[in-house]
């Protein structure tokens, strides 16, 4: 019989509330409590999930085996570190931290304490992505679009750490080759940080990935297209659909024709699958696929993208100055 995992959630805002609900419904999990800096919010979610509220997450740590850390990105390192020091297994939302040094610190501490450290790259558990993986051979070109309507939530970081890191993580997980160059573009639109960005990742094995993200779009879109010899794949993350087109010989040696196949997985819940995976690794003491190291790798590329975008700031500022548009300087991406 599997061990019952005593779990908690630290940070029960929009996403953390869903973590609490999923844990509360799992047969092999006992949701011990939820913690939030807003006591009223903690009580509300605790009441919904029939558990205890905590205004100080430290008081929760002595009572749990594992936690989801769903606080603002700037607090990931501080909170996750406190949990690991108490030998509590951690699922930390993406991005793992804001700096590589902080990520290295958590990875080191998890190894020293023999704790599970998993990073919440949720799209890894999207059923369409899972269905795509067995079909991959040698991707040559990947095109990803992740567009959102503007919302205040998530604007504590720029769009690269907010949205693009999802697709960076997926691309890195399916292209088994080092990156040889990165070309980027980005701009602020509504916030003081980057709201729309594009990154072109070129790999040593010949694959190129072109990733575009925006949080100021008119309508949402979450899609990735993968081109490889003899086959084209289209993954719709939002609709949980995958479409494949394979080249088939034409009749009597004529022009090849595409064979189209479509599959949909609307009933699958990616968050539930992610949390179940985390609980499994806690029970089995096994290394998760989306480990701290995987989270660090995605963060490393994301930070390189951000650095390139910021490197363009002085050049753009000089152009605006020369054009007499100094009024726009305050809207350049912040370092």
Short mmCIF file of C-alpha atoms in Angstrom, two decimals:
data_model
loop_
_atom_site.label_atom_id
_atom_site.label_comp_id
_atom_site.label_asym_id
_atom_site.label_seq_id
_atom_site.Cartn_x
_atom_site.Cartn_y
_atom_site.Cartn_z
CA UNK A 1 0.00 0.00 0.00
CA UNK A 2 1.30 3.44 -0.95
CA UNK A 3 2.29 5.86 1.75
CA UNK A 4 -0.19 8.66 2.40
CA UNK A 5 1.63 11.90 1.63
CA UNK A 6 0.99 14.77 4.00
CA UNK A 7 0.94 17.82 1.74
CA UNK A 8 0.60 21.56 1.99
CA UNK A 9 0.35 24.53 -0.34
CA UNK A 10 2.26 27.76 0.24
CA UNK A 11 0.63 30.62 -1.62
CA UNK A 12 -3.05 30.12 -2.45
CA UNK A 13 -3.70 32.88 -4.94
CA UNK A 14 -5.16 32.09 -8.35
CA UNK A 15 -3.01 29.04 -9.12
CA UNK A 16 -2.24 27.90 -5.58
CA UNK A 17 -5.93 27.49 -4.90
CA UNK A 18 -6.10 24.90 -7.69
CA UNK A 19 -3.13 23.05 -6.20
CA UNK A 20 -4.98 22.83 -2.89
CA UNK A 21 -8.17 21.58 -4.54
CA UNK A 22 -6.31 18.85 -6.45
CA UNK A 23 -4.42 17.63 -3.37
CA UNK A 24 -7.63 17.58 -1.32
CA UNK A 25 -9.22 15.25 -3.89
CA UNK A 26 -6.34 12.73 -4.08
CA UNK A 27 -6.81 9.39 -2.36
CA UNK A 28 -3.15 9.02 -1.34
CA UNK A 29 -2.72 12.60 -0.11
CA UNK A 30 -3.77 14.26 3.13
CA UNK A 31 -3.90 18.03 2.68
CA UNK A 32 -2.62 19.23 6.05
CA UNK A 33 -2.96 22.93 5.40
CA UNK A 34 -2.57 25.95 3.16
CA UNK A 35 -0.50 29.05 3.91
CA UNK A 36 -0.78 32.56 2.57
CA UNK A 37 0.41 35.99 3.64
CA UNK A 38 -3.23 37.07 3.39
CA UNK A 39 -4.94 35.34 6.37
CA UNK A 40 -8.41 35.85 4.90
CA UNK A 41 -7.35 34.19 1.67
CA UNK A 42 -5.80 31.28 3.57
CA UNK A 43 -9.01 30.78 5.58
CA UNK A 44 -11.18 30.91 2.47
CA UNK A 45 -9.19 28.25 0.61
CA UNK A 46 -8.77 26.12 3.74
CA UNK A 47 -12.54 26.13 4.23
CA UNK A 48 -13.09 25.12 0.60
CA UNK A 49 -10.66 22.23 0.95
CA UNK A 50 -11.55 21.16 4.52
CA UNK A 51 -8.08 21.82 5.88
CA UNK A 52 -6.18 24.24 8.14
CA UNK A 53 -5.16 27.81 7.29
CA UNK A 54 -1.71 29.20 8.14
CA UNK A 55 -0.63 32.82 7.91
CA UNK A 56 3.03 31.82 8.44
CA UNK A 57 4.17 28.96 6.23
CA UNK A 58 6.97 28.03 8.64
CA UNK A 59 4.35 26.69 11.05
CA UNK A 60 3.16 24.29 8.36
CA UNK A 61 6.54 22.73 7.60
CA UNK A 62 6.79 20.56 10.73
CA UNK A 63 3.53 18.82 9.77
CA UNK A 64 4.03 17.94 6.08
CA UNK A 65 6.08 15.66 3.83
CA UNK A 66 5.74 17.79 0.71
CA UNK A 67 4.55 21.21 -0.43
CA UNK A 68 3.66 23.14 -3.54
CA UNK A 69 5.34 26.56 -3.52
CA UNK A 70 3.06 28.90 -5.47
CA UNK A 71 4.25 32.30 -4.29
CA UNK A 72 5.46 35.19 -6.50
CA UNK A 73 8.59 34.31 -8.47
CA UNK A 74 10.77 36.69 -6.46
CA UNK A 75 10.02 34.59 -3.34
CA UNK A 76 10.61 31.12 -4.86
CA UNK A 77 14.17 30.83 -3.60
CA UNK A 78 13.47 32.04 -0.06
CA UNK A 79 10.41 29.86 0.48
CA UNK A 80 11.66 26.71 -1.27
CA UNK A 81 14.98 26.95 0.61
CA UNK A 82 13.18 27.09 3.96
CA UNK A 83 11.19 24.00 3.00
CA UNK A 84 14.21 22.00 1.86
CA UNK A 85 16.08 22.88 5.05
CA UNK A 86 13.21 21.23 6.93
CA UNK A 87 13.58 18.15 4.67
CA UNK A 88 10.24 18.84 3.01
CA UNK A 89 9.93 17.82 -0.66
CA UNK A 90 9.13 20.74 -2.96
CA UNK A 91 7.20 21.35 -6.14
CA UNK A 92 8.04 24.96 -7.01
CA UNK A 93 6.13 26.77 -9.73
CA UNK A 94 8.03 27.91 -12.82
CA UNK A 95 10.40 29.60 -13.20
CA UNK A 96 12.42 27.79 -10.55
CA UNK A 97 13.94 31.08 -9.33
CA UNK A 98 14.91 34.49 -10.71
CA UNK A 99 18.66 33.80 -10.96
CA UNK A 100 20.90 30.84 -11.78
CA UNK A 101 22.69 31.26 -8.46
CA UNK A 102 19.42 30.84 -6.59
CA UNK A 103 18.55 27.79 -8.72
CA UNK A 104 21.94 26.22 -8.02
CA UNK A 105 21.43 26.82 -4.31
CA UNK A 106 18.09 24.96 -4.30
CA UNK A 107 19.47 22.09 -6.39
CA UNK A 108 22.47 21.72 -4.07
CA UNK A 109 20.31 21.84 -0.97
CA UNK A 110 17.84 19.29 -2.36
CA UNK A 111 20.71 16.86 -2.99
CA UNK A 112 22.21 17.44 0.46
CA UNK A 113 18.87 16.94 2.20
CA UNK A 114 17.89 14.05 -0.12
CA UNK A 115 14.68 15.89 -1.01
CA UNK A 116 12.57 15.86 -4.16
CA UNK A 117 12.77 19.15 -6.07
CA UNK A 118 10.35 19.36 -8.98
CA UNK A 119 9.61 22.44 -11.09
CA UNK A 120 6.07 23.24 -12.20
CA UNK A 121 6.49 23.37 -15.96
CA UNK A 122 2.84 22.44 -16.39
CA UNK A 123 2.84 22.07 -20.18
CA UNK A 124 5.07 19.01 -19.85
CA UNK A 125 1.93 17.26 -18.59
CA UNK A 126 -0.39 18.56 -21.28
CA UNK A 127 -1.82 15.36 -22.80
CA UNK A 128 -1.23 16.67 -26.32
CA UNK A 129 2.47 17.13 -25.51
CA UNK A 130 2.64 13.64 -24.04
CA UNK A 131 1.01 12.23 -27.18
CA UNK A 132 3.46 14.16 -29.37
CA UNK A 133 6.64 12.77 -27.85
CA UNK A 134 6.50 9.21 -29.28
CA UNK A 135 6.03 10.72 -32.75
CA UNK A 136 9.22 12.77 -32.71
CA UNK A 137 12.16 11.69 -34.84
CA UNK A 138 14.49 14.57 -35.74
CA UNK A 139 12.78 17.95 -35.45
CA UNK A 140 14.23 20.41 -37.98
CA UNK A 141 12.07 23.47 -37.38
CA UNK A 142 9.84 24.34 -34.43
CA UNK A 143 7.47 27.28 -34.35
CA UNK A 144 5.69 28.22 -31.13
CA UNK A 145 3.15 30.94 -30.37
CA UNK A 146 1.92 31.65 -26.85
CA UNK A 147 -0.34 34.70 -26.77
CA UNK A 148 -2.44 35.93 -23.85
CA UNK A 149 -4.87 38.74 -23.26
CA UNK A 150 -3.37 41.19 -20.77
CA UNK A 151 -3.95 40.43 -17.08
CA UNK A 152 -2.30 41.97 -14.03
CA UNK A 153 -1.44 38.53 -12.66
CA UNK A 154 2.09 37.49 -13.59
CA UNK A 155 3.41 40.97 -14.32
CA UNK A 156 5.95 40.80 -11.49
CA UNK A 157 8.23 39.31 -14.17
CA UNK A 158 8.55 40.04 -17.87
CA UNK A 159 6.87 37.97 -20.56
CA UNK A 160 9.92 35.74 -21.07
CA UNK A 161 9.77 34.35 -17.52
CA UNK A 162 5.98 34.55 -17.46
CA UNK A 163 5.17 32.77 -20.75
CA UNK A 164 8.13 32.02 -23.01
CA UNK A 165 9.83 29.79 -20.47
CA UNK A 166 7.04 27.21 -21.01
CA UNK A 167 8.01 26.80 -24.67
CA UNK A 168 11.73 27.06 -23.99
CA UNK A 169 11.37 24.13 -21.58
CA UNK A 170 9.42 22.02 -24.06
CA UNK A 171 11.83 22.77 -26.91
CA UNK A 172 14.86 21.91 -24.78
CA UNK A 173 13.22 18.65 -23.71
CA UNK A 174 12.62 17.49 -27.30
CA UNK A 175 15.77 18.75 -29.05
CA UNK A 176 18.68 16.73 -27.73
CA UNK A 177 21.39 19.14 -28.79
CA UNK A 178 23.20 22.19 -27.43
CA UNK A 179 22.19 25.70 -28.48
CA UNK A 180 24.76 27.42 -30.70
CA UNK A 181 23.09 30.82 -31.04
CA UNK A 182 20.15 32.86 -29.82
CA UNK A 183 18.58 35.84 -31.62
CA UNK A 184 15.94 37.88 -29.83
CA UNK A 185 13.60 40.84 -30.02
CA UNK A 186 11.22 42.27 -27.44
CA UNK A 187 9.41 45.36 -26.29
CA UNK A 188 7.29 46.77 -23.47
CA UNK A 189 3.74 47.69 -24.40
CA UNK A 190 1.65 48.08 -21.24
CA UNK A 191 4.02 47.33 -18.36
CA UNK A 192 7.53 48.66 -17.72
CA UNK A 193 9.04 45.29 -18.62
CA UNK A 194 8.93 43.22 -21.80
CA UNK A 195 5.37 42.31 -22.86
CA UNK A 196 6.05 40.84 -26.30
CA UNK A 197 9.13 38.88 -27.32
CA UNK A 198 10.58 36.56 -29.93
CA UNK A 199 13.53 34.20 -29.63
CA UNK A 200 15.16 32.17 -32.37
CA UNK A 201 17.14 29.26 -30.94
CA UNK A 202 19.59 27.52 -33.28
CA UNK A 203 20.86 24.09 -32.22
CA UNK A 204 24.04 22.22 -33.13
CA UNK A 205 22.07 19.37 -34.74
CA UNK A 206 20.50 21.70 -37.33
CA UNK A 207 17.18 22.32 -35.60
CA UNK A 208 15.87 25.88 -35.31
CA UNK A 209 13.10 26.93 -32.90
CA UNK A 210 11.25 30.20 -33.33
CA UNK A 211 9.29 31.18 -30.21
CA UNK A 212 6.92 34.16 -30.02
CA UNK A 213 5.09 35.23 -26.87
CA UNK A 214 2.80 38.12 -26.02
CA UNK A 215 0.60 39.06 -23.08
CA UNK A 216 -1.07 41.92 -24.94
CA UNK A 217 -2.88 39.90 -27.62
CA UNK A 218 -6.53 40.31 -28.57
CA UNK A 219 -7.22 36.60 -28.07
CA UNK A 220 -5.31 33.69 -26.52
CA UNK A 221 -3.30 31.20 -28.56
CA UNK A 222 -1.04 28.39 -27.32
CA UNK A 223 0.30 26.35 -30.21
CA UNK A 224 3.49 24.65 -31.34
CA UNK A 225 4.27 23.31 -34.79
CA UNK A 226 7.08 20.83 -35.40
CA UNK A 227 8.49 19.95 -38.82
CA UNK A 228 10.63 16.85 -39.27
CA UNK A 229 11.50 14.56 -42.20
CA UNK A 230 8.27 13.24 -43.72
CA UNK A 231 6.01 14.61 -40.99
CA UNK A 232 4.42 17.76 -39.59
CA UNK A 233 2.98 17.98 -36.06
CA UNK A 234 0.71 20.69 -34.67
CA UNK A 235 0.06 20.82 -30.92
CA UNK A 236 -2.70 23.03 -29.52
CA UNK A 237 -1.97 23.35 -25.80
CA UNK A 238 -5.22 25.16 -25.00
CA UNK A 239 -7.54 22.73 -26.75
CA UNK A 240 -5.37 19.72 -25.85
CA UNK A 241 -5.31 18.60 -29.47
CA UNK A 242 -2.62 17.18 -31.71
CA UNK A 243 -2.68 16.96 -35.50
CA UNK A 244 -0.15 15.01 -37.56
CA UNK A 245 0.42 15.07 -41.29
CA UNK A 246 2.57 12.32 -42.78
CA UNK A 247 3.79 12.12 -46.33
CA UNK A 248 2.36 9.11 -48.17
CA UNK A 249 3.25 7.94 -51.69
CA UNK A 250 0.89 9.11 -54.41
CA UNK A 251 -1.06 6.68 -56.57
CA UNK A 252 0.96 5.06 -59.34
CA UNK A 253 4.08 6.91 -58.27
CA UNK A 254 2.44 10.32 -58.49
CA UNK A 255 2.77 13.33 -56.20
CA UNK A 256 2.99 12.36 -52.49
CA UNK A 257 -0.12 13.17 -50.47
CA UNK A 258 -0.49 14.01 -46.75
CA UNK A 259 -2.18 11.58 -44.38
CA UNK A 260 -3.90 13.65 -41.67
CA UNK A 261 -4.65 12.38 -38.19
CA UNK A 262 -6.22 14.36 -35.33
CA UNK A 263 -6.58 13.48 -31.65
CA UNK A 264 -8.09 15.40 -28.75
CA UNK A 265 -7.73 14.89 -25.00
CA UNK A 266 -10.14 17.37 -23.39
CA UNK A 267 -10.88 15.20 -20.38
CA UNK A 268 -7.28 15.11 -19.16
CA UNK A 269 -6.26 17.57 -16.43
CA UNK A 270 -2.61 18.64 -16.77
CA UNK A 271 -2.36 20.06 -13.24
CA UNK A 272 -3.79 16.91 -11.71
CA UNK A 273 -1.29 14.85 -13.72
CA UNK A 274 1.58 17.09 -12.62
CA UNK A 275 0.67 16.89 -8.93
CA UNK A 276 0.10 13.13 -9.15
CA UNK A 277 3.55 12.82 -10.70
CA UNK A 278 5.05 14.84 -7.84
CA UNK A 279 3.27 12.72 -5.23
CA UNK A 280 4.54 9.57 -6.98
CA UNK A 281 8.15 10.77 -6.76
CA UNK A 282 7.66 11.69 -3.10
CA UNK A 283 6.39 8.19 -2.40
CA UNK A 284 9.01 6.36 -4.47
CA UNK A 285 11.93 8.72 -3.67
CA UNK A 286 12.65 8.93 -7.39
CA UNK A 287 14.00 11.72 -9.58
CA UNK A 288 11.27 13.66 -11.42
CA UNK A 289 11.61 14.29 -15.16
CA UNK A 290 11.00 17.99 -14.53
CA UNK A 291 13.75 18.20 -11.94
CA UNK A 292 15.49 21.21 -10.49
CA UNK A 293 18.20 20.74 -13.12
CA UNK A 294 15.59 20.86 -15.90
CA UNK A 295 14.10 23.99 -14.40
CA UNK A 296 17.56 25.59 -14.23
CA UNK A 297 18.26 24.74 -17.87
CA UNK A 298 15.09 26.50 -19.02
CA UNK A 299 15.84 29.46 -16.75
CA UNK A 300 19.37 29.73 -18.18
CA UNK A 301 18.06 30.13 -21.74
CA UNK A 302 15.28 32.48 -20.62
CA UNK A 303 17.79 34.73 -18.88
CA UNK A 304 19.97 34.79 -22.00
CA UNK A 305 16.93 35.90 -24.00
CA UNK A 306 16.18 38.62 -21.46
CA UNK A 307 19.80 39.78 -21.44
CA UNK A 308 19.85 40.12 -25.22
CA UNK A 309 16.62 42.14 -25.20
CA UNK A 310 18.06 44.43 -22.55
CA UNK A 311 21.34 44.79 -24.48
CA UNK A 312 19.36 46.54 -27.22
CA UNK A 313 18.07 49.15 -24.79
CA UNK A 314 20.87 51.68 -25.13
CA UNK A 315 20.82 51.50 -28.92
CA UNK A 316 17.06 52.01 -29.03
CA UNK A 317 17.31 54.81 -26.47
CA UNK A 318 19.83 56.65 -28.66
CA UNK A 319 17.56 56.29 -31.69
CA UNK A 320 14.61 57.69 -29.73
CA UNK A 321 16.76 60.56 -28.51
CA UNK A 322 17.87 61.32 -32.07
CA UNK A 323 14.25 61.27 -33.25
CA UNK A 324 13.14 63.62 -30.48
CA UNK A 325 11.03 60.94 -28.77
CA UNK A 326 12.56 61.02 -25.31
CA UNK A 327 9.04 60.71 -23.91
CA UNK A 328 9.13 57.00 -24.85
CA UNK A 329 12.33 56.20 -22.98
CA UNK A 330 10.52 55.36 -19.75
CA UNK A 331 8.80 52.47 -21.53
CA UNK A 332 11.94 50.64 -22.49
CA UNK A 333 12.45 47.21 -20.84
CA UNK A 334 13.84 47.56 -17.33
CA UNK A 335 17.08 45.78 -16.37
#
